[in-house]
Short mmCIF file of C-alpha atoms in Angstrom, two decimals:
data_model
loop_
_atom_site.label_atom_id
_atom_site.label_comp_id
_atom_site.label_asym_id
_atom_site.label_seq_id
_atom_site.Cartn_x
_atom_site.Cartn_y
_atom_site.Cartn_z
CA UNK Z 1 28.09 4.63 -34.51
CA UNK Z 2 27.46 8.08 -33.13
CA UNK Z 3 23.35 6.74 -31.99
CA UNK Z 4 25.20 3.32 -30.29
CA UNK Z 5 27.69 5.66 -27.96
CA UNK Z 6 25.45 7.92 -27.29
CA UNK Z 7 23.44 5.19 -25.76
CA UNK Z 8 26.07 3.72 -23.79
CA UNK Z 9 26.80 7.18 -22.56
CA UNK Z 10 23.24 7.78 -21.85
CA UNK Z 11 23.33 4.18 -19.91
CA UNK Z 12 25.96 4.69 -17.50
CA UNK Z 13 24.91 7.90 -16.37
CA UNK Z 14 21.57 5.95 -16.13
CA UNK Z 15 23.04 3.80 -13.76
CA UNK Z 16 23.83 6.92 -11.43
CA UNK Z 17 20.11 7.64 -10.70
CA UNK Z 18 18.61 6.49 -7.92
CA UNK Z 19 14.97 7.30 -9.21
CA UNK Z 20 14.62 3.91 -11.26
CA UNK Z 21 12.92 0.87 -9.89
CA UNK Z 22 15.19 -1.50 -11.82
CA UNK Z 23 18.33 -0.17 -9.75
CA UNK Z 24 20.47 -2.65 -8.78
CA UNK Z 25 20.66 -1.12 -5.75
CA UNK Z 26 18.13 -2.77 -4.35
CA UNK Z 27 19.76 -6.12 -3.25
CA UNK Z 28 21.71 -7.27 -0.55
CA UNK Z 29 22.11 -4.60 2.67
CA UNK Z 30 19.72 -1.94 1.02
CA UNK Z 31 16.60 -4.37 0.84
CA UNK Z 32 16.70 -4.73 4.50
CA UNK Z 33 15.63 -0.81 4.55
CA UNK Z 34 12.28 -1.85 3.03
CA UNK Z 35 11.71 -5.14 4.54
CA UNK Z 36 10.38 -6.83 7.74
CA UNK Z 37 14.08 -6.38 9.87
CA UNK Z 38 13.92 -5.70 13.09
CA UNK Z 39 14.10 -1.77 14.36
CA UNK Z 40 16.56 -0.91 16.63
CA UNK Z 41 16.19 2.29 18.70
CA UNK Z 42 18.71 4.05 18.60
CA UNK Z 43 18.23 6.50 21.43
CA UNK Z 44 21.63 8.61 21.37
CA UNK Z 45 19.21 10.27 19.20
CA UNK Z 46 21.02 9.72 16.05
CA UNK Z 47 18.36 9.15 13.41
CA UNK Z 48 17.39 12.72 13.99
CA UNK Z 49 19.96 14.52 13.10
CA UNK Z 50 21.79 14.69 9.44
CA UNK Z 51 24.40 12.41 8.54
CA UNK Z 52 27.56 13.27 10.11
CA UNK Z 53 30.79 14.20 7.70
CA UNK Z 54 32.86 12.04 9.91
CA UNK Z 55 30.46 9.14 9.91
CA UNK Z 56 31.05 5.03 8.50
CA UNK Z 57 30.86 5.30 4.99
CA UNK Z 58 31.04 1.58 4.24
CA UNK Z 59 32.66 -0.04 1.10
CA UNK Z 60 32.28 3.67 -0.76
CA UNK Z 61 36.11 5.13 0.43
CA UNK Z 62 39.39 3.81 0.74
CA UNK Z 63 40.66 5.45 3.69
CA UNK Z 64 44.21 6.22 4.24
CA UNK Z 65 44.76 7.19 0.34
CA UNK Z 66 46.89 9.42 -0.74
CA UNK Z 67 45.83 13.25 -1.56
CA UNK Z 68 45.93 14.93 -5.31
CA UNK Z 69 49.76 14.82 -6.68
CA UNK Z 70 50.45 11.51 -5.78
CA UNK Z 71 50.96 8.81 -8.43
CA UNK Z 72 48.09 7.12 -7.48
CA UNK Z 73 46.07 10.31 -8.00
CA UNK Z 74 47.18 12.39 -10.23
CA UNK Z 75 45.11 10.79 -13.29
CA UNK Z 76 41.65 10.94 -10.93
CA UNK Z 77 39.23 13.46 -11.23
CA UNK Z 78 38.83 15.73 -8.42
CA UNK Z 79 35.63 16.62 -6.62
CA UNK Z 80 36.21 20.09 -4.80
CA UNK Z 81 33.95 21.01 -1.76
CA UNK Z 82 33.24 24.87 -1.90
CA UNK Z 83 31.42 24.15 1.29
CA UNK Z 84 34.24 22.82 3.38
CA UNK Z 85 32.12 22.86 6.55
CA UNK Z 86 31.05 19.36 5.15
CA UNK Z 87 34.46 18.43 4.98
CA UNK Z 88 36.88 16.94 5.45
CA UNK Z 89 34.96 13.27 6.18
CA UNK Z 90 38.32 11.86 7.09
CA UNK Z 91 42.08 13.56 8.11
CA UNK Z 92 43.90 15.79 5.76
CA UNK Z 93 42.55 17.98 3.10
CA UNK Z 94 42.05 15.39 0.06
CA UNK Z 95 40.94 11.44 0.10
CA UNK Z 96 40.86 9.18 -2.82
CA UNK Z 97 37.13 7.32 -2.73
CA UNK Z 98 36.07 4.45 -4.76
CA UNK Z 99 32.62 4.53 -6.41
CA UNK Z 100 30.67 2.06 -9.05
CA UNK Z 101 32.42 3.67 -12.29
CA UNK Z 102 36.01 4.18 -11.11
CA UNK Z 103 38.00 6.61 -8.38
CA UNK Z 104 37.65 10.09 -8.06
CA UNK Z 105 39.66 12.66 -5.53
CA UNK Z 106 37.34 14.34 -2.69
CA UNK Z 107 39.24 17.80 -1.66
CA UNK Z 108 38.21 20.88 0.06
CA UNK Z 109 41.10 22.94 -1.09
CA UNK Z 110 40.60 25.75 -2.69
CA UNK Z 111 44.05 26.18 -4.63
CA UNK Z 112 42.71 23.36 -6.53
CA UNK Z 113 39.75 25.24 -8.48
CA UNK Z 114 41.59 26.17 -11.45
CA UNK Z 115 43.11 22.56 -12.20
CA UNK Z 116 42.24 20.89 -14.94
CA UNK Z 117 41.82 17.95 -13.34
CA UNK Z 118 39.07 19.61 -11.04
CA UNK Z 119 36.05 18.10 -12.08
CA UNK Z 120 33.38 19.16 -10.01
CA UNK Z 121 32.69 21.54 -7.56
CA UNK Z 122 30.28 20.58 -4.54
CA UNK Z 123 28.40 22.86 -2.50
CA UNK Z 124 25.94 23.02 0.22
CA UNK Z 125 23.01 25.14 -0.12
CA UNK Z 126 22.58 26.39 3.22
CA UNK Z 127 25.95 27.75 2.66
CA UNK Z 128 25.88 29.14 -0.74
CA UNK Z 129 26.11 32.47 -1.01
CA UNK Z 130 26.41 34.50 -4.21
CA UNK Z 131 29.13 36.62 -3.22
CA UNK Z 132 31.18 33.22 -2.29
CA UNK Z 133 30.49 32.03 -6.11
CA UNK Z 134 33.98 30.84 -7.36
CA UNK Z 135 33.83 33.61 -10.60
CA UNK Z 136 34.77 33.25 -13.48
CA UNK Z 137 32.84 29.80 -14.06
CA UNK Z 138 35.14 27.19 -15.99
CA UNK Z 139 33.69 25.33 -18.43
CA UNK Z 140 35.72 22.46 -18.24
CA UNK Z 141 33.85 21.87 -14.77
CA UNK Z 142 30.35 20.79 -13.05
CA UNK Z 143 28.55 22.39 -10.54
CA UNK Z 144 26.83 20.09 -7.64
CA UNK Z 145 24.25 21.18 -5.30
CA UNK Z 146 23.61 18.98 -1.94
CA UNK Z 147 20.70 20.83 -0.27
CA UNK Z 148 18.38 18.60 1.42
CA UNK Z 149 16.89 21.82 3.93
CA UNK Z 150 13.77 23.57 2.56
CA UNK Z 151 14.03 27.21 1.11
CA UNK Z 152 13.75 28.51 4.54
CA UNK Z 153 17.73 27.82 4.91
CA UNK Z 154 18.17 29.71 1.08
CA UNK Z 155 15.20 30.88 -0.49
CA UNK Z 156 17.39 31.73 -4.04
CA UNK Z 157 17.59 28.17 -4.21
CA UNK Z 158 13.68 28.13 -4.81
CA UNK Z 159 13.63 30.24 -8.10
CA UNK Z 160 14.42 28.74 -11.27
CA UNK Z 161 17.31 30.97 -12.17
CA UNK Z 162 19.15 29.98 -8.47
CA UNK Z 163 18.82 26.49 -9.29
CA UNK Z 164 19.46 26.55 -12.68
CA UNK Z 165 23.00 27.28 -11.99
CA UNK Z 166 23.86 23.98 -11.01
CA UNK Z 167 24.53 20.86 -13.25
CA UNK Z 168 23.58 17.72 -10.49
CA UNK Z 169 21.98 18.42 -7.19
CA UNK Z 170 20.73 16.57 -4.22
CA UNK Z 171 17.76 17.93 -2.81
CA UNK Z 172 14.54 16.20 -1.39
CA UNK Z 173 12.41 16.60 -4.06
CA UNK Z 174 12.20 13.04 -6.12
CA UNK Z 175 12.84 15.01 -9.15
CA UNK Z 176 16.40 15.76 -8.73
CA UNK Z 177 19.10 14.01 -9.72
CA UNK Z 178 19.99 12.31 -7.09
CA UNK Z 179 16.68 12.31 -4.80
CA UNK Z 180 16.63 12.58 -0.68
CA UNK Z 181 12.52 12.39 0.15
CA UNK Z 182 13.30 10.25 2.77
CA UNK Z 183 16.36 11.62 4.32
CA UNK Z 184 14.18 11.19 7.53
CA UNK Z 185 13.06 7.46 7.57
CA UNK Z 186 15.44 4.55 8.31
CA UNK Z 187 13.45 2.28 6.62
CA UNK Z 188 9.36 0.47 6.64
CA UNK Z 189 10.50 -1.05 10.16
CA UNK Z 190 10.40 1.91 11.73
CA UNK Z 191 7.37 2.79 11.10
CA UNK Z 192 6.01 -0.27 12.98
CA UNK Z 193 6.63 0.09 15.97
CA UNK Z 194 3.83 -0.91 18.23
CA UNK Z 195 1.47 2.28 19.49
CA UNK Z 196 1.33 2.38 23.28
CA UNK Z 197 -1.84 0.47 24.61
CA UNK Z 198 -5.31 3.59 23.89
CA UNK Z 199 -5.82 2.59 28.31
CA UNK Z 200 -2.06 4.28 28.42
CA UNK Z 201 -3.08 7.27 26.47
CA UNK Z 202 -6.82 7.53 27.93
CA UNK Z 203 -5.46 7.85 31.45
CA UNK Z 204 -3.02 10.66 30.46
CA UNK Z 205 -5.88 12.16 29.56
CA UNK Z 206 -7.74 12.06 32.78
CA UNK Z 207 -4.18 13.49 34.21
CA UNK Z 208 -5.60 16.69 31.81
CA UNK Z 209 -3.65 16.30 28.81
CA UNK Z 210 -4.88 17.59 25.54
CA UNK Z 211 -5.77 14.86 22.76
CA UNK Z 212 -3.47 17.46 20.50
CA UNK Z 213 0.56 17.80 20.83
CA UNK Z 214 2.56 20.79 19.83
CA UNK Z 215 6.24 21.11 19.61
CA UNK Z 216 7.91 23.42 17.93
CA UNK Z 217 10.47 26.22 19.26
CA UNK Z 218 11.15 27.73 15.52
CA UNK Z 219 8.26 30.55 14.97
CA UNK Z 220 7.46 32.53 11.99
CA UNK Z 221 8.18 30.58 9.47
CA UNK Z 222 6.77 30.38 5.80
CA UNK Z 223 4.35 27.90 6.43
CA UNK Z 224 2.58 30.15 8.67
CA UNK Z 225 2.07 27.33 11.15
CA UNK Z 226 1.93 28.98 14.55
CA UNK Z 227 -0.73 31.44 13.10
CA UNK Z 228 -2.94 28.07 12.07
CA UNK Z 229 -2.34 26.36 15.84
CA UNK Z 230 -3.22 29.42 17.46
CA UNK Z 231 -6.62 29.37 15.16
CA UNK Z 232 -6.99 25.90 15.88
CA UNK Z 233 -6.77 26.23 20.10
CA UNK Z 234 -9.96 28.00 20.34
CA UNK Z 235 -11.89 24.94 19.18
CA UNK Z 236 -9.90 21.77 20.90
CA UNK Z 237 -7.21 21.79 23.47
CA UNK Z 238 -3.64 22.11 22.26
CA UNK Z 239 -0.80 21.14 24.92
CA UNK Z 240 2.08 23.53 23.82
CA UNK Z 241 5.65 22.25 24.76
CA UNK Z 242 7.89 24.88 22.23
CA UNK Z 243 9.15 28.54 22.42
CA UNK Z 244 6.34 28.82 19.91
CA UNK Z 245 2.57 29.26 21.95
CA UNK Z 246 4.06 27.66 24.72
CA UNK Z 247 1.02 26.79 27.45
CA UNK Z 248 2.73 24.00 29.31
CA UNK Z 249 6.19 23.57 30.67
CA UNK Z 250 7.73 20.27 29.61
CA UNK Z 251 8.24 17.83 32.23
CA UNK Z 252 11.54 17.82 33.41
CA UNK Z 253 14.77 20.21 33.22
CA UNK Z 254 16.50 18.31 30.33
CA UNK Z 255 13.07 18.12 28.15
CA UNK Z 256 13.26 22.22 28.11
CA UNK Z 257 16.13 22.09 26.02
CA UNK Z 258 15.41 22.51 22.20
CA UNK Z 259 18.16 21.03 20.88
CA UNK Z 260 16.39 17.63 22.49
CA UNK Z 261 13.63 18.29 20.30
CA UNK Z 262 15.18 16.70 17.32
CA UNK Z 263 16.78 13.55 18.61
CA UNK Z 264 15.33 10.14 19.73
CA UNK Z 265 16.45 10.86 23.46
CA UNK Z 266 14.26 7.89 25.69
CA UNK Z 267 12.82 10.22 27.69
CA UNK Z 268 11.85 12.41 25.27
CA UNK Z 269 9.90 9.56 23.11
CA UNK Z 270 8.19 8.38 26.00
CA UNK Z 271 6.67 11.88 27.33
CA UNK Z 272 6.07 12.39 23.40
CA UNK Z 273 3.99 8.89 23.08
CA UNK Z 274 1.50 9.57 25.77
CA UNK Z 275 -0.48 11.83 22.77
CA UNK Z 276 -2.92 10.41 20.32
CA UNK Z 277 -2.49 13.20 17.78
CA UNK Z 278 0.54 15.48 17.16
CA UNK Z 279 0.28 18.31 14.92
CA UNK Z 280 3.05 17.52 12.38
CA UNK Z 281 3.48 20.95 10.44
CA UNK Z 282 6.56 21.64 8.48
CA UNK Z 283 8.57 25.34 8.27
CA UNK Z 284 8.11 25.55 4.47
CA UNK Z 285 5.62 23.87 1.71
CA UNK Z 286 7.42 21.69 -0.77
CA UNK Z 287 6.53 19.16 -3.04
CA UNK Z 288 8.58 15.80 -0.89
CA UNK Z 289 9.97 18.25 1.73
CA UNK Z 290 8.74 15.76 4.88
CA UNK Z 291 10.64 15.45 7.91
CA UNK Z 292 11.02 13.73 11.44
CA UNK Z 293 7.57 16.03 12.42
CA UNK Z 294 5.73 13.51 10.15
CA UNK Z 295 8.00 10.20 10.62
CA UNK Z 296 8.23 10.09 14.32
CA UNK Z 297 4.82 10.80 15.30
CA UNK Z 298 4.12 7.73 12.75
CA UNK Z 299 6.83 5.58 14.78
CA UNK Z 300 5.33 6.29 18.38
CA UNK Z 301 2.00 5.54 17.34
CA UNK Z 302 0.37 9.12 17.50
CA UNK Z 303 -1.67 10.06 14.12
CA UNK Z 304 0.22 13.01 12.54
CA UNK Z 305 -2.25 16.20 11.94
CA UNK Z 306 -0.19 17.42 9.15
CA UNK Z 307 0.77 20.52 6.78
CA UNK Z 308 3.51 20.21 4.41
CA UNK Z 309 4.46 18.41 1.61
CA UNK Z 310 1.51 18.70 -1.05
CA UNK Z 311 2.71 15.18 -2.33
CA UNK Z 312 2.63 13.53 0.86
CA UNK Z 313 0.21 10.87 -0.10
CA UNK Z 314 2.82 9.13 -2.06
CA UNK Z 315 4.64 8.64 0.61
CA UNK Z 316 2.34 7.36 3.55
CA UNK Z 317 2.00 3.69 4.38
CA UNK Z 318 -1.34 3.46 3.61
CA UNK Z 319 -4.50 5.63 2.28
CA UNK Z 320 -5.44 6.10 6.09
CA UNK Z 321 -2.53 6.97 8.41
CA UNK Z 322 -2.19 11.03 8.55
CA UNK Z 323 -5.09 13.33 9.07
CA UNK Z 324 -4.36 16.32 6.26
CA UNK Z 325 -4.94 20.02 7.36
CA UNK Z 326 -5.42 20.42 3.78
CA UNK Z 327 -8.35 18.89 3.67
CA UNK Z 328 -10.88 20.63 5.96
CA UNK Z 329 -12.26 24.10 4.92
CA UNK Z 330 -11.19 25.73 8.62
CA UNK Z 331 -9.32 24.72 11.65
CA UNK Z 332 -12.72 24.66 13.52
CA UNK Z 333 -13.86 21.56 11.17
CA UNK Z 334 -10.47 20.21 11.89
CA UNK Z 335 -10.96 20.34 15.98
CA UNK Z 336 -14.47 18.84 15.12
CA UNK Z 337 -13.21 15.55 13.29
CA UNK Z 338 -9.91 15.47 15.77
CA UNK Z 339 -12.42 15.17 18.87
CA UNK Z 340 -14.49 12.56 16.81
CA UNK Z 341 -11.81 10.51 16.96
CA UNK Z 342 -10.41 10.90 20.17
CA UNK Z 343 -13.67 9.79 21.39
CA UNK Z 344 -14.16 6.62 18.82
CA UNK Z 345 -11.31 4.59 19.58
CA UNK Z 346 -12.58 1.91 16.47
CA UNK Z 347 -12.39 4.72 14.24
CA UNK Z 348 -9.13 6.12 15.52
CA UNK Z 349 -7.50 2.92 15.34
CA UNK Z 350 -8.29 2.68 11.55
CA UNK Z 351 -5.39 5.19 11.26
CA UNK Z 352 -2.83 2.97 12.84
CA UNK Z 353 -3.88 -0.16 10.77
CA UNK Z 354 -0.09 0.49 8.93
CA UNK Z 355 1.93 -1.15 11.93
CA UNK Z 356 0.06 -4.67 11.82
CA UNK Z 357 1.47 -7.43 9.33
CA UNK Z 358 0.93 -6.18 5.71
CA UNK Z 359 -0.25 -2.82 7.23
CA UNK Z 360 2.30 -0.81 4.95
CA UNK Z 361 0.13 -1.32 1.48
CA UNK Z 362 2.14 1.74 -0.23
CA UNK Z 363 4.25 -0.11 -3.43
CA UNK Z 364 5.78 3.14 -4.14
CA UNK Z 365 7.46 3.72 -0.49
CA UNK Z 366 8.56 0.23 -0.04
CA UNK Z 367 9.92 0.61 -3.47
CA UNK Z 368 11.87 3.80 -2.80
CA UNK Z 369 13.49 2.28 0.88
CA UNK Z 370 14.64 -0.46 -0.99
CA UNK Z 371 16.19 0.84 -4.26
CA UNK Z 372 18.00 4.17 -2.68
CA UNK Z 373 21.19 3.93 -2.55
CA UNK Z 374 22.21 5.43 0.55
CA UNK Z 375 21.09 4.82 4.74
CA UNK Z 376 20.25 6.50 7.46
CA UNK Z 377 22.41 4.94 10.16
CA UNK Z 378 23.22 1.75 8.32
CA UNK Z 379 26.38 0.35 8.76
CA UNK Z 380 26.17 -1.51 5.43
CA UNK Z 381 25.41 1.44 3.22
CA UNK Z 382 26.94 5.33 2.81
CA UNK Z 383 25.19 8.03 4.33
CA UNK Z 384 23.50 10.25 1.54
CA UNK Z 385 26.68 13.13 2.24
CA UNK Z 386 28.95 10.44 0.50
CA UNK Z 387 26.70 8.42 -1.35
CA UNK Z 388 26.12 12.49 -3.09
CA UNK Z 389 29.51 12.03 -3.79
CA UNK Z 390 30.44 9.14 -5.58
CA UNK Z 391 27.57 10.11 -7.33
CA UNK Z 392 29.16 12.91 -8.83
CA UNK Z 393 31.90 11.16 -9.04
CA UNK Z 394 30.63 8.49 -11.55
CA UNK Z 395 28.97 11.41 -13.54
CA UNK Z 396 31.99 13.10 -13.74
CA UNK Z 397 34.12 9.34 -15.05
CA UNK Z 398 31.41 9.01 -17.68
CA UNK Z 399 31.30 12.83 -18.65
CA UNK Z 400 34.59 12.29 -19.24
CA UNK Z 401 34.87 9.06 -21.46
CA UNK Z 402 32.38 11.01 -23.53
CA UNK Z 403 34.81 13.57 -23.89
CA UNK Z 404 37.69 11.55 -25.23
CA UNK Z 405 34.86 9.30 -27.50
CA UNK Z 406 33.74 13.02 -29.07
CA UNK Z 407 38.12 13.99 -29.20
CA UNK Z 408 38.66 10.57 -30.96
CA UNK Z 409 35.93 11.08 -33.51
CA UNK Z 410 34.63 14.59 -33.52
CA UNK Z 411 32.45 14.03 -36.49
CA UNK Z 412 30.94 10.68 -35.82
CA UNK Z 413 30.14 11.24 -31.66
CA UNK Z 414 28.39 14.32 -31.25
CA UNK Z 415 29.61 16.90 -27.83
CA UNK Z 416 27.45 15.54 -25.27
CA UNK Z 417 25.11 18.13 -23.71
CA UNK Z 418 25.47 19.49 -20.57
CA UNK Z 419 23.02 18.54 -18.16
CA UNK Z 420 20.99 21.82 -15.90
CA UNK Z 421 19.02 21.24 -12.91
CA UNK Z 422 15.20 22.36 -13.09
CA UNK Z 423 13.12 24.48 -11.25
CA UNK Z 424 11.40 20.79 -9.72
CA UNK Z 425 14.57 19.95 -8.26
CA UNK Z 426 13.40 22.40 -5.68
CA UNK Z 427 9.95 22.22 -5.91
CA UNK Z 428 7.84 24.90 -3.93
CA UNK Z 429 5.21 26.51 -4.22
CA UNK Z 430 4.86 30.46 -3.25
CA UNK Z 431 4.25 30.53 0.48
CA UNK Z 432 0.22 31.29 1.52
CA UNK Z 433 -1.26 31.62 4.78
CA UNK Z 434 -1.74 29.26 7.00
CA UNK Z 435 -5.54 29.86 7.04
CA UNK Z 436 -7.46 32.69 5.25
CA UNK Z 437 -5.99 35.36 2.92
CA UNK Z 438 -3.27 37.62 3.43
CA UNK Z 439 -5.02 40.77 2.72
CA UNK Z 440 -7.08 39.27 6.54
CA UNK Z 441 -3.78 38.99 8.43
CA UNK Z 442 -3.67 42.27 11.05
CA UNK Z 443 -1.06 44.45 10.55
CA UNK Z 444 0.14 43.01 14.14
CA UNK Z 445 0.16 39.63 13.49
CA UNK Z 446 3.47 38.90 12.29
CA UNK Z 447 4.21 36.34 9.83
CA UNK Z 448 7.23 35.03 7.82
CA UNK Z 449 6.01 34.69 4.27
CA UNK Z 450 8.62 36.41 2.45
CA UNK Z 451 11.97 35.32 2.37
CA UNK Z 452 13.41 38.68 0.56
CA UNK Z 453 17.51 37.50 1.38
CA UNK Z 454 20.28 39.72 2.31
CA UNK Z 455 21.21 43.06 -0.07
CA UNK Z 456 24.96 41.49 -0.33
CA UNK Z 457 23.49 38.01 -1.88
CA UNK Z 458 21.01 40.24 -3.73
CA UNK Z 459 24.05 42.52 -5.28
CA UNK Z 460 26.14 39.80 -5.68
CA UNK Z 461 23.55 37.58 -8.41
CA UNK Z 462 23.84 41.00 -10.23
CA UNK Z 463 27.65 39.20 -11.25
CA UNK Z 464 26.30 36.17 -11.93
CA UNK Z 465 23.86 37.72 -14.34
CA UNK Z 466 20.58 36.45 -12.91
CA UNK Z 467 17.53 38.47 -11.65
CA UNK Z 468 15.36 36.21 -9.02
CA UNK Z 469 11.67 37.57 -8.93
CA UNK Z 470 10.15 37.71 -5.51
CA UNK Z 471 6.83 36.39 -4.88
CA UNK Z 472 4.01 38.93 -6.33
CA UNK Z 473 2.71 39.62 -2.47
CA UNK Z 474 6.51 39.72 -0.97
#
């Protein structure tokens, strides 16, 4: 009796993970991510941005329930954001929402932590801090992590003792429990798009533009990438646009301002498509950490020259449509094979092969757009914010009918074991230089490779009785 329920209990949290190729997820509105439909631009830049808290969230919420206390609620289990700059995703402090295993309550306030009927806590991991950790833990209750950033946002995040605090999390490694890797890609129709015509691209080039694109207006980061660019411009021109080795001034007034960087503004995606090659490089190196740097060169045509995720391969649409820094011994052997192909326009097109009819050959990606359970800006399906939630919700509806099962019959159903996030939820690696060794960087150069946190966070994981170790060189 006790093997059977644990099965069942094992099988509907089963159904909660979004990892699994038989998820039923995959029909209806969420198969259209994967498939042949149509793309349609949306250029007030919202693909490029993350979901918004106040966004559609489909058939996941009833909106205009009532808020803990009420008859209706006061039986649910309640989800408590301890990052309440997520929230609140509709008016008032507290909504009932409606996910696959029953209803739950979604609250931000904080008077509700110590009720028993308080569930869950949620929190962002941009925002967590140690010294905001809701002490003394109770151990009637979950702790969710939704941090889809890279450890550049919260390195603690990145040791195993940070993440170890949390039961569920969110993250974009396809290890964790519920798994964002492509937070950044609407779906395999995006990625067709049709390139601009090479005559375009090879008269921009007799205007005296480079062959090579750089954007990028955040500097010193982990990944060491402006230290690799600037290598890389001695050996093939490199048109600038960023705060970050700026050379060139961007075209027009609005174009100057970063925050257009990140959207899908017209303008923008024109200027950006008149480059064959963009170097795609991301602020930290994580196993599945890829964002729009990678996607959108891939959607206006231009072959990304990228540096991030060490997994990437997984995820491209074919075996030959990104050029991997990776994979030459210097940036001067990069320039080489760049030029190669700017001048071989055969060879170069070899790398856009993935936006002609069966041109995306990649099982595993089309697999993964069609089975996740969650869009990015799709009417018909929640954003990953809420889809996070219900989420948690079911887990928590099932953690709790395991509860009773073990109160019913203590000695035939066994306590079920709680369940700890693992160091691969966050998955990176200890940041190297971008090129060479760090014992050759001058003493001048400066580069971000540490990410030592504030004293306070540091004093305060002294109460939560965890030491994180630093990187050996940090």
């Amino acid at each position: 009796m006790a093997a059977r329920y644990t099965e069942a209990v094992l099988a509907a949290l089963g159904v909660l993970s979004v990892c699994s190729a038989s998820s039923s997820s995959g029909s209806g509105a969420s198969g259209k991510a994967g498939g042949e439909a149509e793309w349609a631009e949306p250029w007030d830049g919202a693909v490029f941005r993350p979901p918004a808290a106040l966004g559609a969230v489909g058939m996941t919420r009833g909106l205009g329930s009532p808020p803990p206390g009420n008859a209706e609620t006061v039986d649910l289990p309640v989800l408590l954001w301890w990052s309440p700059g997520l929230f609140p995703h509709f008016p008032g402090d507290s909504e009932r929402i409606e996910c696959a295993l029953g209803a739950c309550v979604a609250s931000r306030d904080r008077r509700a932590r110590a009720d028993p009927r308080t569930r869950a806590l949620l929190f962002y991991g941009t925002d967590f801090r140690a010294a905001d950790a809701p002490l003394p833990r109770l151990a009637h209750q979950s702790w969710a992590l939704l941090h889809e950033e890279s450890p550049l946002n919260n390195f603690l995040l990145s040791h195993g003792p940070g993440i170890r605090l949390f039961n569920l999390t969110a993250t974009f490694s396809r290890h964790s429990d519920y798994p964002l890797p492509l937070q950044w890609l609407p779906g395999a129709a995006y990625l067709r798009r049709p390139a601009p015509p090479l005559r375009e691209r090879a008269e921009w080039r007799r205007r005296g533009y480079a062959p090579l694109l750089y954007l990028q207006s955040h500097c010193d980061v982990p990944s060491d990438r402006d230290r690799y660019v600037r290598e890389l411009m001695r050996y093939i021109p490199v048109d600038s646009y960023g705060k970050c080795l700026q050379n060139r001034e961007p075209p027009t007034v609005r174009l100057q301002d970063t925050a257009t960087a990140t959207t899908e503004d017209p303008e923008l995606m024109a200027f950006l498509s008149r480059y064959k090659f963009h170097l795609a490089m991301e602020n930290a190196i994580c196993n599945d950490y890829m964002t729009e740097k990678l996607w959108r060169p891939m959607h206006l045509g231009a072959v990304p020259v990228y540096r991030g995720s060490p997994s990437v391969r997984d995820w491209m649409p074919n075996n030959h449509s990104v050029i991997l820094i990776d994979d030459f011994e210097s940036p001067q052997k990069l320039a080489e094979f760049i030029d190669f192909l700017d001048k071989n326009d055969e060879e170069y097109m070899k790398y856009l092969a993935y936006k002609q009819p069966g041109g995306i050959t990649n099982q595993f990606l089309l697999d993964n757009l069609e089975h996740r359970e969650w869009g990015v800006n799709d009417p018909m399906l929640p954003n990953y914010l809420n889809g996070f939630e219900c989420f948690v919700c079911d887990h928590e509806l099932a953690r709790l009918d395991a509860e009773k099962a073990h109160e019913s019959s203590p000695r035939d159903i066994p306590v079920l074991e709680p369940h700890i996030a693992q160091l691969s939820h966050m998955d990176c690696p200890v940041p190297t230089p971008g090129f060479g060794k760090v014992e050759e960087i001058p003493e001048n150069d400066r580069v971000s490779l540490c990410s030592p946190g504030s004293p306070g966070d540091q004093a305060s994981l002294e109460l939560i009785e965890i030491r994180l170790p630093l990187p050996p060189h940090c």
